[in-house]
């Protein structure tokens, strides 16, 4: 495949597609080199020629590996593009059903996966790494909610909010806010324009603050040591994790839910905006360099009840997901997908998928990962360079495929 970097297309070209293939991109130097070598002025015309109309939306997946990103057709699991990118890169859907944001060392850069819908028409084209890039000293969390995407720069505390549907036109306008002190944090903008963001500095993180649309403080709680992660539940309820429980924000009120253990850390959550229940991890050893927990947490955001469910196997931060009907899904190190009824708080089913595995010491190292989209759970198997698709109605493996690289992170777009 010819490697090119695509510049943002004008709005008139958006409905016709993109043609440029993927490019090596890891720094400002490489971007400049790409600009020099690519025939950028011709890319829009080539995109028009290469766009293909389809009968329905074509979902795609993006998988990072050591040295780049693979783009797959989510239905066939065929590889449709590859981007070479040095270093460890993180992936998040941008929120428009088309682009994926790649967190590099110094930016959030948009990958156009080459699939989109314009009105009643559906199109596919070659994936392309774009020139749409949000500079960041230390790119952190990417949060999507209520049609807005929020980026958090851990190195500066800069929070940027934008409409992801504008990405097809180029770099969108952003609404910016900077936290008083930089820290590894997260922010969510709510439907009324208010913003919830974490409180902390380079030494500690202590809680959350809620700001109105004019960014004046309306609520605060700093009873949340080590605050990390976020999820949104039903009724626009936002939950963040603490080393001793959770904070729940709903209707202008922040409520603390305390863990049953003195140190009961919930740092990663999976929410369903149609369910009041939040799935979270659960760790109890403050001194562990690498704790391999076997219990997960289920928290009812309406009652504040926190329930622990024993899986009988460990899992990692890339193991959590939600099913079609709100089921809590956990990919265990036993190689199975564990299905939890969030109401009954019990494991109702296990789906064997891959060989048992051990969580690596370094969090950046490849390990099996779970991603859920359009009624399908995708599970990667780095040990065998494979990917499996599980139908979440029949709970059977609907497809499997070999991969040309060892997968690390996985995300996707609906098209």
mmCIF file of C-alpha atoms in Angstrom:
data_model
loop_
_atom_site.group_PDB
_atom_site.id
_atom_site.type_symbol
_atom_site.label_atom_id
_atom_site.label_comp_id
_atom_site.label_asym_id
_atom_site.label_seq_id
_atom_site.Cartn_x
_atom_site.Cartn_y
_atom_site.Cartn_z
ATOM 1 C CA UNK A 1 0.000 0.000 0.000
ATOM 2 C CA UNK A 2 1.284 3.452 -0.904
ATOM 3 C CA UNK A 3 1.909 5.524 2.194
ATOM 4 C CA UNK A 4 0.587 9.088 2.161
ATOM 5 C CA UNK A 5 -0.525 11.564 4.770
ATOM 6 C CA UNK A 6 -3.843 13.246 4.039
ATOM 7 C CA UNK A 7 -4.532 16.869 4.796
ATOM 8 C CA UNK A 8 -8.036 17.832 5.997
ATOM 9 C CA UNK A 9 -10.590 17.896 3.189
ATOM 10 C CA UNK A 10 -12.891 20.818 2.442
ATOM 11 C CA UNK A 11 -16.537 20.333 3.365
ATOM 12 C CA UNK A 12 -17.562 19.887 -0.275
ATOM 13 C CA UNK A 13 -15.447 16.767 -0.525
ATOM 14 C CA UNK A 14 -16.604 15.135 2.714
ATOM 15 C CA UNK A 15 -19.536 13.251 1.152
ATOM 16 C CA UNK A 16 -17.304 11.871 -1.596
ATOM 17 C CA UNK A 17 -14.643 10.227 0.517
ATOM 18 C CA UNK A 18 -10.891 10.060 0.906
ATOM 19 C CA UNK A 19 -8.253 8.297 -1.091
ATOM 20 C CA UNK A 20 -4.930 8.697 0.619
ATOM 21 C CA UNK A 21 -3.577 5.643 2.345
ATOM 22 C CA UNK A 22 -1.821 5.563 5.680
ATOM 23 C CA UNK A 23 1.403 7.298 6.581
ATOM 24 C CA UNK A 24 4.274 6.912 9.014
ATOM 25 C CA UNK A 25 3.655 9.587 11.652
ATOM 26 C CA UNK A 26 5.254 9.997 15.072
ATOM 27 C CA UNK A 27 6.657 13.502 15.445
ATOM 28 C CA UNK A 28 6.652 16.978 13.989
ATOM 29 C CA UNK A 29 9.736 16.066 11.962
ATOM 30 C CA UNK A 30 8.028 13.063 10.368
ATOM 31 C CA UNK A 31 4.928 15.124 9.686
ATOM 32 C CA UNK A 32 7.015 17.739 7.885
ATOM 33 C CA UNK A 33 8.704 15.054 5.849
ATOM 34 C CA UNK A 34 5.351 13.618 4.911
ATOM 35 C CA UNK A 35 4.140 17.041 3.856
ATOM 36 C CA UNK A 36 7.162 17.414 1.617
ATOM 37 C CA UNK A 37 6.779 14.013 -0.031
ATOM 38 C CA UNK A 38 2.987 13.664 -0.414
ATOM 39 C CA UNK A 39 1.037 15.165 -3.317
ATOM 40 C CA UNK A 40 -1.357 16.881 -0.969
ATOM 41 C CA UNK A 41 -3.046 19.066 -3.559
ATOM 42 C CA UNK A 42 -4.164 15.989 -5.460
ATOM 43 C CA UNK A 43 -5.373 14.008 -2.450
ATOM 44 C CA UNK A 44 -8.948 15.331 -2.519
ATOM 45 C CA UNK A 45 -9.438 14.414 -6.192
ATOM 46 C CA UNK A 46 -7.974 10.970 -5.595
ATOM 47 C CA UNK A 47 -10.286 10.542 -2.617
ATOM 48 C CA UNK A 48 -13.300 11.299 -4.789
ATOM 49 C CA UNK A 49 -12.205 8.692 -7.301
ATOM 50 C CA UNK A 50 -11.621 6.008 -4.674
ATOM 51 C CA UNK A 51 -14.727 6.464 -2.517
ATOM 52 C CA UNK A 52 -17.152 3.550 -2.758
ATOM 53 C CA UNK A 53 -20.860 3.710 -1.964
ATOM 54 C CA UNK A 54 -22.152 0.812 0.141
ATOM 55 C CA UNK A 55 -25.622 -0.502 0.975
ATOM 56 C CA UNK A 56 -25.170 -0.075 4.709
ATOM 57 C CA UNK A 57 -22.785 1.346 7.281
ATOM 58 C CA UNK A 58 -19.424 -0.452 7.465
ATOM 59 C CA UNK A 59 -18.043 -0.606 11.004
ATOM 60 C CA UNK A 60 -14.270 -0.804 11.370
ATOM 61 C CA UNK A 61 -11.768 -1.561 14.116
ATOM 62 C CA UNK A 62 -8.423 0.019 14.962
ATOM 63 C CA UNK A 63 -5.741 -2.034 16.724
ATOM 64 C CA UNK A 64 -2.442 -0.630 17.915
ATOM 65 C CA UNK A 65 0.771 -2.618 17.742
ATOM 66 C CA UNK A 66 4.438 -1.882 18.435
ATOM 67 C CA UNK A 67 5.113 0.424 15.526
ATOM 68 C CA UNK A 68 1.708 1.300 14.186
ATOM 69 C CA UNK A 69 -2.038 0.826 13.871
ATOM 70 C CA UNK A 70 -4.059 -1.774 11.961
ATOM 71 C CA UNK A 71 -7.512 -0.954 10.585
ATOM 72 C CA UNK A 72 -9.904 -3.906 10.165
ATOM 73 C CA UNK A 73 -13.336 -4.389 8.704
ATOM 74 C CA UNK A 74 -15.369 -5.164 11.834
ATOM 75 C CA UNK A 75 -17.658 -7.577 9.997
ATOM 76 C CA UNK A 76 -15.078 -9.643 8.097
ATOM 77 C CA UNK A 77 -12.038 -8.954 10.318
ATOM 78 C CA UNK A 78 -10.013 -8.326 7.152
ATOM 79 C CA UNK A 79 -7.163 -5.819 7.416
ATOM 80 C CA UNK A 80 -8.015 -2.791 5.237
ATOM 81 C CA UNK A 81 -5.090 -0.523 6.149
ATOM 82 C CA UNK A 82 -1.922 -0.134 8.199
ATOM 83 C CA UNK A 83 -0.279 2.983 9.612
ATOM 84 C CA UNK A 84 3.316 2.873 10.791
ATOM 85 C CA UNK A 85 3.767 4.989 13.922
ATOM 86 C CA UNK A 86 6.754 4.770 16.256
ATOM 87 C CA UNK A 87 6.364 4.324 19.981
ATOM 88 C CA UNK A 88 3.493 3.307 22.208
ATOM 89 C CA UNK A 89 0.265 4.883 20.969
ATOM 90 C CA UNK A 90 -3.160 4.838 22.610
ATOM 91 C CA UNK A 91 -6.481 4.675 20.766
ATOM 92 C CA UNK A 92 -9.916 6.182 21.405
ATOM 93 C CA UNK A 93 -12.963 6.620 19.172
ATOM 94 C CA UNK A 94 -13.327 10.317 18.363
ATOM 95 C CA UNK A 95 -17.101 10.208 18.721
ATOM 96 C CA UNK A 96 -18.280 10.733 15.119
ATOM 97 C CA UNK A 97 -18.438 7.074 14.092
ATOM 98 C CA UNK A 98 -15.573 7.642 11.653
ATOM 99 C CA UNK A 99 -12.380 8.905 13.256
ATOM 100 C CA UNK A 100 -10.124 7.434 15.931
ATOM 101 C CA UNK A 101 -7.872 9.640 18.043
ATOM 102 C CA UNK A 102 -4.314 8.367 18.375
ATOM 103 C CA UNK A 103 -2.560 9.614 21.494
ATOM 104 C CA UNK A 104 1.071 10.031 20.501
ATOM 105 C CA UNK A 105 3.864 11.555 22.548
ATOM 106 C CA UNK A 106 2.800 15.115 21.793
ATOM 107 C CA UNK A 107 -0.722 15.169 20.371
ATOM 108 C CA UNK A 108 -4.122 13.669 19.833
ATOM 109 C CA UNK A 109 -4.048 12.912 16.093
ATOM 110 C CA UNK A 110 -7.091 11.869 14.070
ATOM 111 C CA UNK A 111 -7.051 8.633 12.091
ATOM 112 C CA UNK A 112 -9.772 8.589 9.437
ATOM 113 C CA UNK A 113 -10.817 4.936 9.328
ATOM 114 C CA UNK A 114 -12.398 5.496 5.919
ATOM 115 C CA UNK A 115 -16.015 4.669 6.706
ATOM 116 C CA UNK A 116 -18.896 7.107 7.138
ATOM 117 C CA UNK A 117 -22.556 7.862 6.520
ATOM 118 C CA UNK A 118 -23.828 11.066 4.905
ATOM 119 C CA UNK A 119 -27.599 11.312 5.213
ATOM 120 C CA UNK A 120 -28.950 8.032 3.840
ATOM 121 C CA UNK A 121 -25.775 7.238 1.890
ATOM 122 C CA UNK A 122 -22.889 5.101 3.130
ATOM 123 C CA UNK A 123 -19.278 5.248 1.941
ATOM 124 C CA UNK A 124 -15.945 3.532 2.426
ATOM 125 C CA UNK A 125 -12.448 4.534 1.355
ATOM 126 C CA UNK A 126 -8.845 3.861 2.297
ATOM 127 C CA UNK A 127 -8.056 4.700 5.940
ATOM 128 C CA UNK A 128 -5.711 7.648 6.401
ATOM 129 C CA UNK A 129 -3.790 9.357 9.175
ATOM 130 C CA UNK A 130 -4.881 12.987 8.879
ATOM 131 C CA UNK A 131 -3.176 16.271 9.641
ATOM 132 C CA UNK A 132 -5.917 16.970 12.190
ATOM 133 C CA UNK A 133 -3.966 17.137 15.415
ATOM 134 C CA UNK A 134 -4.556 18.618 18.853
ATOM 135 C CA UNK A 135 -1.231 19.472 20.468
ATOM 136 C CA UNK A 136 -0.731 18.127 23.998
ATOM 137 C CA UNK A 137 2.239 17.931 26.316
ATOM 138 C CA UNK A 138 1.032 14.621 27.755
ATOM 139 C CA UNK A 139 -2.115 13.345 26.006
ATOM 140 C CA UNK A 140 -4.435 11.716 28.529
ATOM 141 C CA UNK A 141 -8.093 10.732 28.704
ATOM 142 C CA UNK A 142 -10.550 11.121 25.821
ATOM 143 C CA UNK A 143 -14.222 11.257 26.880
ATOM 144 C CA UNK A 144 -17.294 11.241 24.642
ATOM 145 C CA UNK A 145 -20.701 12.284 25.933
ATOM 146 C CA UNK A 146 -23.804 14.034 24.577
ATOM 147 C CA UNK A 147 -22.251 14.726 21.184
ATOM 148 C CA UNK A 148 -19.105 16.338 22.583
ATOM 149 C CA UNK A 149 -15.565 14.996 22.862
ATOM 150 C CA UNK A 150 -13.306 16.146 25.695
ATOM 151 C CA UNK A 151 -9.504 15.883 25.665
ATOM 152 C CA UNK A 152 -7.393 16.140 28.818
ATOM 153 C CA UNK A 153 -3.709 17.121 28.672
ATOM 154 C CA UNK A 154 -2.072 15.703 31.794
ATOM 155 C CA UNK A 155 1.036 17.829 31.261
ATOM 156 C CA UNK A 156 -0.732 21.192 31.379
ATOM 157 C CA UNK A 157 -4.235 20.567 32.720
ATOM 158 C CA UNK A 158 -5.692 21.908 29.466
ATOM 159 C CA UNK A 159 -9.190 20.586 28.742
ATOM 160 C CA UNK A 160 -10.446 20.925 25.155
ATOM 161 C CA UNK A 161 -14.075 20.333 24.116
ATOM 162 C CA UNK A 162 -15.183 19.983 20.498
ATOM 163 C CA UNK A 163 -17.924 18.666 18.240
ATOM 164 C CA UNK A 164 -16.528 15.460 16.672
ATOM 165 C CA UNK A 165 -18.852 15.698 13.648
ATOM 166 C CA UNK A 166 -16.720 18.651 12.511
ATOM 167 C CA UNK A 167 -13.591 16.514 12.134
ATOM 168 C CA UNK A 168 -14.424 15.677 8.516
ATOM 169 C CA UNK A 169 -14.059 19.388 7.708
ATOM 170 C CA UNK A 170 -10.655 19.767 9.361
ATOM 171 C CA UNK A 171 -9.490 20.839 12.798
ATOM 172 C CA UNK A 172 -12.662 21.791 14.725
ATOM 173 C CA UNK A 173 -13.037 24.780 16.990
ATOM 174 C CA UNK A 174 -12.585 23.980 20.677
ATOM 175 C CA UNK A 175 -13.824 25.381 23.955
ATOM 176 C CA UNK A 176 -10.902 25.346 26.356
ATOM 177 C CA UNK A 177 -10.501 25.282 30.115
ATOM 178 C CA UNK A 178 -7.320 24.830 32.155
ATOM 179 C CA UNK A 179 -7.375 23.211 35.582
ATOM 180 C CA UNK A 180 -5.590 25.163 38.365
ATOM 181 C CA UNK A 181 -2.824 22.534 38.487
ATOM 182 C CA UNK A 182 -1.709 19.964 35.951
ATOM 183 C CA UNK A 183 -2.331 16.320 36.833
ATOM 184 C CA UNK A 184 -3.340 12.958 35.376
ATOM 185 C CA UNK A 185 -7.010 13.753 35.128
ATOM 186 C CA UNK A 186 -10.256 13.518 33.234
ATOM 187 C CA UNK A 187 -13.151 15.817 32.346
ATOM 188 C CA UNK A 188 -16.724 15.388 31.121
ATOM 189 C CA UNK A 189 -18.977 18.069 29.620
ATOM 190 C CA UNK A 190 -22.664 17.537 30.390
ATOM 191 C CA UNK A 191 -25.711 18.347 28.269
ATOM 192 C CA UNK A 192 -26.317 21.699 29.991
ATOM 193 C CA UNK A 193 -22.769 22.860 29.239
ATOM 194 C CA UNK A 194 -21.471 22.273 32.758
ATOM 195 C CA UNK A 195 -18.185 20.427 33.190
ATOM 196 C CA UNK A 196 -16.981 17.886 35.726
ATOM 197 C CA UNK A 197 -13.223 17.654 36.070
ATOM 198 C CA UNK A 198 -10.775 16.076 38.490
ATOM 199 C CA UNK A 199 -8.808 17.965 41.130
ATOM 200 C CA UNK A 200 -5.127 17.295 41.687
ATOM 201 C CA UNK A 201 -1.503 18.111 40.993
ATOM 202 C CA UNK A 202 1.630 16.180 40.084
ATOM 203 C CA UNK A 203 1.848 14.767 43.634
ATOM 204 C CA UNK A 204 -1.743 13.777 44.408
ATOM 205 C CA UNK A 205 -5.294 13.664 43.080
ATOM 206 C CA UNK A 206 -8.026 14.358 45.584
ATOM 207 C CA UNK A 207 -11.478 14.624 44.017
ATOM 208 C CA UNK A 208 -13.699 16.420 41.527
ATOM 209 C CA UNK A 209 -15.133 19.861 40.890
ATOM 210 C CA UNK A 210 -18.202 20.733 38.806
ATOM 211 C CA UNK A 211 -18.274 24.011 36.882
ATOM 212 C CA UNK A 212 -21.275 25.655 35.240
ATOM 213 C CA UNK A 213 -21.251 26.601 31.558
ATOM 214 C CA UNK A 214 -19.454 29.855 32.484
ATOM 215 C CA UNK A 215 -16.882 27.733 34.376
ATOM 216 C CA UNK A 216 -17.892 28.940 37.801
ATOM 217 C CA UNK A 217 -17.731 26.314 40.540
ATOM 218 C CA UNK A 218 -21.072 24.804 41.593
ATOM 219 C CA UNK A 219 -19.996 21.623 43.423
ATOM 220 C CA UNK A 220 -16.840 20.078 44.839
ATOM 221 C CA UNK A 221 -15.783 16.935 46.713
ATOM 222 C CA UNK A 222 -12.186 16.144 47.649
ATOM 223 C CA UNK A 223 -12.878 12.933 49.564
ATOM 224 C CA UNK A 224 -11.570 10.851 46.684
ATOM 225 C CA UNK A 225 -7.857 10.056 47.019
ATOM 226 C CA UNK A 226 -6.221 8.860 43.807
ATOM 227 C CA UNK A 227 -9.247 9.805 41.698
ATOM 228 C CA UNK A 228 -9.065 8.023 38.345
ATOM 229 C CA UNK A 229 -11.294 7.078 35.450
ATOM 230 C CA UNK A 230 -14.881 7.969 34.655
ATOM 231 C CA UNK A 231 -18.098 6.482 33.372
ATOM 232 C CA UNK A 232 -21.582 7.801 32.642
ATOM 233 C CA UNK A 233 -24.658 5.913 33.816
ATOM 234 C CA UNK A 234 -28.371 6.452 33.253
ATOM 235 C CA UNK A 235 -29.847 9.928 33.810
ATOM 236 C CA UNK A 236 -26.494 11.545 32.960
ATOM 237 C CA UNK A 237 -24.924 10.326 36.177
ATOM 238 C CA UNK A 238 -21.126 10.633 36.194
ATOM 239 C CA UNK A 239 -18.982 8.317 38.298
ATOM 240 C CA UNK A 240 -15.268 8.562 39.076
ATOM 241 C CA UNK A 241 -13.169 6.076 41.001
ATOM 242 C CA UNK A 242 -11.215 6.561 44.228
ATOM 243 C CA UNK A 243 -8.756 4.539 46.295
ATOM 244 C CA UNK A 244 -11.568 4.084 48.822
ATOM 245 C CA UNK A 245 -14.701 3.985 46.689
ATOM 246 C CA UNK A 246 -16.453 6.221 44.175
ATOM 247 C CA UNK A 247 -17.888 9.678 43.706
ATOM 248 C CA UNK A 248 -21.299 9.919 42.018
ATOM 249 C CA UNK A 249 -22.480 13.202 40.489
ATOM 250 C CA UNK A 250 -26.144 13.597 39.550
ATOM 251 C CA UNK A 251 -28.511 16.557 39.458
ATOM 252 C CA UNK A 252 -26.034 18.959 41.037
ATOM 253 C CA UNK A 253 -25.149 16.694 43.971
ATOM 254 C CA UNK A 254 -21.935 14.750 44.597
ATOM 255 C CA UNK A 255 -22.316 11.563 46.683
ATOM 256 C CA UNK A 256 -19.476 9.470 48.094
ATOM 257 C CA UNK A 257 -19.740 5.683 48.040
ATOM 258 C CA UNK A 258 -17.230 4.042 50.377
ATOM 259 C CA UNK A 259 -15.515 0.747 49.621
ATOM 260 C CA UNK A 260 -16.023 -2.153 52.058
ATOM 261 C CA UNK A 261 -12.224 -2.296 52.532
ATOM 262 C CA UNK A 262 -10.062 0.527 53.969
ATOM 263 C CA UNK A 263 -8.210 0.497 50.662
ATOM 264 C CA UNK A 264 -10.656 -0.524 47.961
ATOM 265 C CA UNK A 265 -9.468 1.113 44.758
ATOM 266 C CA UNK A 266 -11.777 1.481 41.773
ATOM 267 C CA UNK A 267 -9.735 3.028 38.983
ATOM 268 C CA UNK A 268 -11.399 1.803 35.799
ATOM 269 C CA UNK A 269 -15.105 1.717 35.054
ATOM 270 C CA UNK A 270 -17.453 0.649 32.253
ATOM 271 C CA UNK A 271 -20.804 2.404 32.068
ATOM 272 C CA UNK A 272 -23.986 2.055 30.066
ATOM 273 C CA UNK A 273 -26.009 5.251 29.675
ATOM 274 C CA UNK A 274 -29.203 3.201 29.802
ATOM 275 C CA UNK A 275 -28.264 1.465 33.056
ATOM 276 C CA UNK A 276 -27.868 2.843 36.580
ATOM 277 C CA UNK A 277 -25.200 0.209 37.304
ATOM 278 C CA UNK A 278 -21.483 0.914 36.860
ATOM 279 C CA UNK A 279 -18.971 -1.920 36.437
ATOM 280 C CA UNK A 280 -15.569 -1.256 37.982
ATOM 281 C CA UNK A 281 -12.367 -3.011 38.866
ATOM 282 C CA UNK A 282 -11.477 -3.504 42.548
ATOM 283 C CA UNK A 283 -8.049 -3.648 44.208
ATOM 284 C CA UNK A 284 -7.248 -3.955 47.906
ATOM 285 C CA UNK A 285 -3.431 -3.985 48.225
ATOM 286 C CA UNK A 286 -1.983 -0.455 48.397
ATOM 287 C CA UNK A 287 1.579 -1.788 48.385
ATOM 288 C CA UNK A 288 1.319 -4.134 45.403
ATOM 289 C CA UNK A 289 3.455 -3.264 42.390
ATOM 290 C CA UNK A 290 1.029 -5.306 40.317
ATOM 291 C CA UNK A 291 -2.141 -6.578 41.938
ATOM 292 C CA UNK A 292 -4.104 -9.195 40.039
ATOM 293 C CA UNK A 293 -7.620 -8.816 41.494
ATOM 294 C CA UNK A 294 -10.318 -11.474 41.129
ATOM 295 C CA UNK A 295 -13.277 -9.359 42.226
ATOM 296 C CA UNK A 296 -15.065 -6.630 40.303
ATOM 297 C CA UNK A 297 -17.383 -3.946 41.651
ATOM 298 C CA UNK A 298 -20.970 -3.197 40.636
ATOM 299 C CA UNK A 299 -22.336 0.112 41.919
ATOM 300 C CA UNK A 300 -25.980 1.152 41.746
ATOM 301 C CA UNK A 301 -25.803 4.900 41.158
ATOM 302 C CA UNK A 302 -29.372 5.435 42.361
ATOM 303 C CA UNK A 303 -28.952 3.759 45.752
ATOM 304 C CA UNK A 304 -25.175 3.969 46.225
ATOM 305 C CA UNK A 305 -24.995 0.226 46.881
ATOM 306 C CA UNK A 306 -21.590 -1.230 46.010
ATOM 307 C CA UNK A 307 -21.459 -4.999 45.468
ATOM 308 C CA UNK A 308 -18.373 -7.123 44.865
ATOM 309 C CA UNK A 309 -18.533 -10.121 42.533
ATOM 310 C CA UNK A 310 -15.880 -12.848 42.704
ATOM 311 C CA UNK A 311 -14.903 -14.089 39.238
ATOM 312 C CA UNK A 312 -12.507 -16.819 40.340
ATOM 313 C CA UNK A 313 -9.949 -15.415 37.905
ATOM 314 C CA UNK A 314 -7.990 -12.200 37.525
ATOM 315 C CA UNK A 315 -8.384 -9.569 34.815
ATOM 316 C CA UNK A 316 -6.821 -6.257 33.714
ATOM 317 C CA UNK A 317 -7.863 -2.695 32.952
ATOM 318 C CA UNK A 318 -8.529 -3.678 29.327
ATOM 319 C CA UNK A 319 -10.963 -6.394 30.402
ATOM 320 C CA UNK A 320 -14.140 -4.427 31.155
ATOM 321 C CA UNK A 321 -17.153 -3.897 28.890
ATOM 322 C CA UNK A 322 -20.943 -3.815 28.689
ATOM 323 C CA UNK A 323 -23.305 -6.019 26.708
ATOM 324 C CA UNK A 324 -26.305 -5.321 24.510
ATOM 325 C CA UNK A 325 -28.715 -5.435 27.458
ATOM 326 C CA UNK A 326 -26.408 -3.832 29.990
ATOM 327 C CA UNK A 327 -24.654 -7.040 31.019
ATOM 328 C CA UNK A 328 -21.311 -6.526 32.735
ATOM 329 C CA UNK A 329 -18.553 -8.206 30.726
ATOM 330 C CA UNK A 330 -15.108 -9.126 32.034
ATOM 331 C CA UNK A 331 -12.340 -10.826 30.066
ATOM 332 C CA UNK A 332 -10.524 -13.067 32.540
ATOM 333 C CA UNK A 333 -6.950 -14.314 32.533
ATOM 334 C CA UNK A 334 -8.497 -17.782 32.359
ATOM 335 C CA UNK A 335 -9.197 -16.938 28.709
ATOM 336 C CA UNK A 336 -12.974 -16.677 29.088
ATOM 337 C CA UNK A 337 -15.474 -13.862 28.789
ATOM 338 C CA UNK A 338 -17.449 -13.667 32.033
ATOM 339 C CA UNK A 339 -21.011 -12.343 31.810
ATOM 340 C CA UNK A 340 -22.542 -10.763 34.918
ATOM 341 C CA UNK A 341 -26.212 -9.946 35.411
ATOM 342 C CA UNK A 342 -25.970 -6.426 36.906
ATOM 343 C CA UNK A 343 -29.303 -6.789 38.701
ATOM 344 C CA UNK A 344 -28.658 -10.215 40.209
ATOM 345 C CA UNK A 345 -24.945 -9.409 40.787
ATOM 346 C CA UNK A 346 -23.943 -12.913 39.700
ATOM 347 C CA UNK A 347 -21.967 -14.472 36.857
ATOM 348 C CA UNK A 348 -24.548 -16.036 34.559
ATOM 349 C CA UNK A 349 -22.328 -17.322 31.778
ATOM 350 C CA UNK A 350 -18.715 -17.840 30.710
ATOM 351 C CA UNK A 351 -17.583 -17.992 27.088
ATOM 352 C CA UNK A 352 -14.190 -19.721 26.599
ATOM 353 C CA UNK A 353 -12.154 -17.863 23.975
ATOM 354 C CA UNK A 354 -8.376 -18.054 24.307
ATOM 355 C CA UNK A 355 -5.679 -19.830 26.304
ATOM 356 C CA UNK A 356 -5.082 -18.743 29.912
ATOM 357 C CA UNK A 357 -2.673 -15.817 30.155
ATOM 358 C CA UNK A 358 -0.778 -13.756 32.722
ATOM 359 C CA UNK A 359 -0.955 -9.984 33.038
ATOM 360 C CA UNK A 360 2.418 -8.488 32.035
ATOM 361 C CA UNK A 361 4.417 -6.410 34.509
ATOM 362 C CA UNK A 362 4.403 -3.271 32.327
ATOM 363 C CA UNK A 363 0.980 -1.727 31.693
ATOM 364 C CA UNK A 364 1.989 -0.714 28.160
ATOM 365 C CA UNK A 365 2.774 -4.314 27.189
ATOM 366 C CA UNK A 366 0.313 -6.240 24.988
ATOM 367 C CA UNK A 367 -2.305 -8.306 26.756
ATOM 368 C CA UNK A 368 -5.723 -9.609 25.647
ATOM 369 C CA UNK A 369 -8.196 -6.755 25.356
ATOM 370 C CA UNK A 370 -11.981 -6.457 25.113
ATOM 371 C CA UNK A 371 -13.908 -3.978 22.955
ATOM 372 C CA UNK A 372 -17.689 -3.998 22.449
ATOM 373 C CA UNK A 373 -19.493 -2.478 19.471
ATOM 374 C CA UNK A 374 -22.804 -3.073 17.673
ATOM 375 C CA UNK A 375 -23.719 -6.207 19.621
ATOM 376 C CA UNK A 376 -20.316 -7.827 19.170
ATOM 377 C CA UNK A 377 -17.501 -8.303 21.666
ATOM 378 C CA UNK A 378 -14.053 -8.281 20.081
ATOM 379 C CA UNK A 379 -11.258 -10.019 21.978
ATOM 380 C CA UNK A 380 -7.614 -9.876 20.973
ATOM 381 C CA UNK A 381 -5.125 -12.688 21.541
ATOM 382 C CA UNK A 382 -1.568 -11.265 21.405
ATOM 383 C CA UNK A 383 -0.013 -14.672 22.144
ATOM 384 C CA UNK A 384 -1.287 -15.990 18.807
ATOM 385 C CA UNK A 385 -1.762 -12.718 16.887
ATOM 386 C CA UNK A 386 -5.479 -13.419 16.603
ATOM 387 C CA UNK A 387 -8.795 -11.623 17.080
ATOM 388 C CA UNK A 388 -12.169 -13.162 17.911
ATOM 389 C CA UNK A 389 -15.699 -11.767 17.490
ATOM 390 C CA UNK A 390 -18.402 -12.891 19.926
ATOM 391 C CA UNK A 391 -22.091 -12.396 19.135
ATOM 392 C CA UNK A 392 -23.665 -10.987 22.306
ATOM 393 C CA UNK A 393 -27.090 -12.467 21.643
ATOM 394 C CA UNK A 394 -26.088 -16.073 20.931
ATOM 395 C CA UNK A 395 -22.880 -15.865 23.013
ATOM 396 C CA UNK A 396 -20.971 -17.759 20.329
ATOM 397 C CA UNK A 397 -17.797 -16.936 18.428
ATOM 398 C CA UNK A 398 -19.055 -15.571 15.112
ATOM 399 C CA UNK A 399 -15.620 -15.113 13.512
ATOM 400 C CA UNK A 400 -11.886 -15.266 14.154
ATOM 401 C CA UNK A 401 -8.904 -14.054 12.169
ATOM 402 C CA UNK A 402 -5.114 -13.999 12.130
ATOM 403 C CA UNK A 403 -3.384 -10.623 12.432
ATOM 404 C CA UNK A 404 -0.131 -9.528 10.771
ATOM 405 C CA UNK A 405 1.050 -7.852 13.998
ATOM 406 C CA UNK A 406 0.794 -8.407 17.737
ATOM 407 C CA UNK A 407 -2.245 -6.397 18.910
ATOM 408 C CA UNK A 408 -2.201 -4.168 21.970
ATOM 409 C CA UNK A 409 -5.086 -1.678 22.260
ATOM 410 C CA UNK A 410 -8.356 -1.978 20.330
ATOM 411 C CA UNK A 411 -11.189 0.411 19.568
ATOM 412 C CA UNK A 412 -13.646 0.934 16.742
ATOM 413 C CA UNK A 413 -16.116 3.076 14.832
ATOM 414 C CA UNK A 414 -19.641 2.364 13.625
ATOM 415 C CA UNK A 415 -19.350 3.936 10.173
#
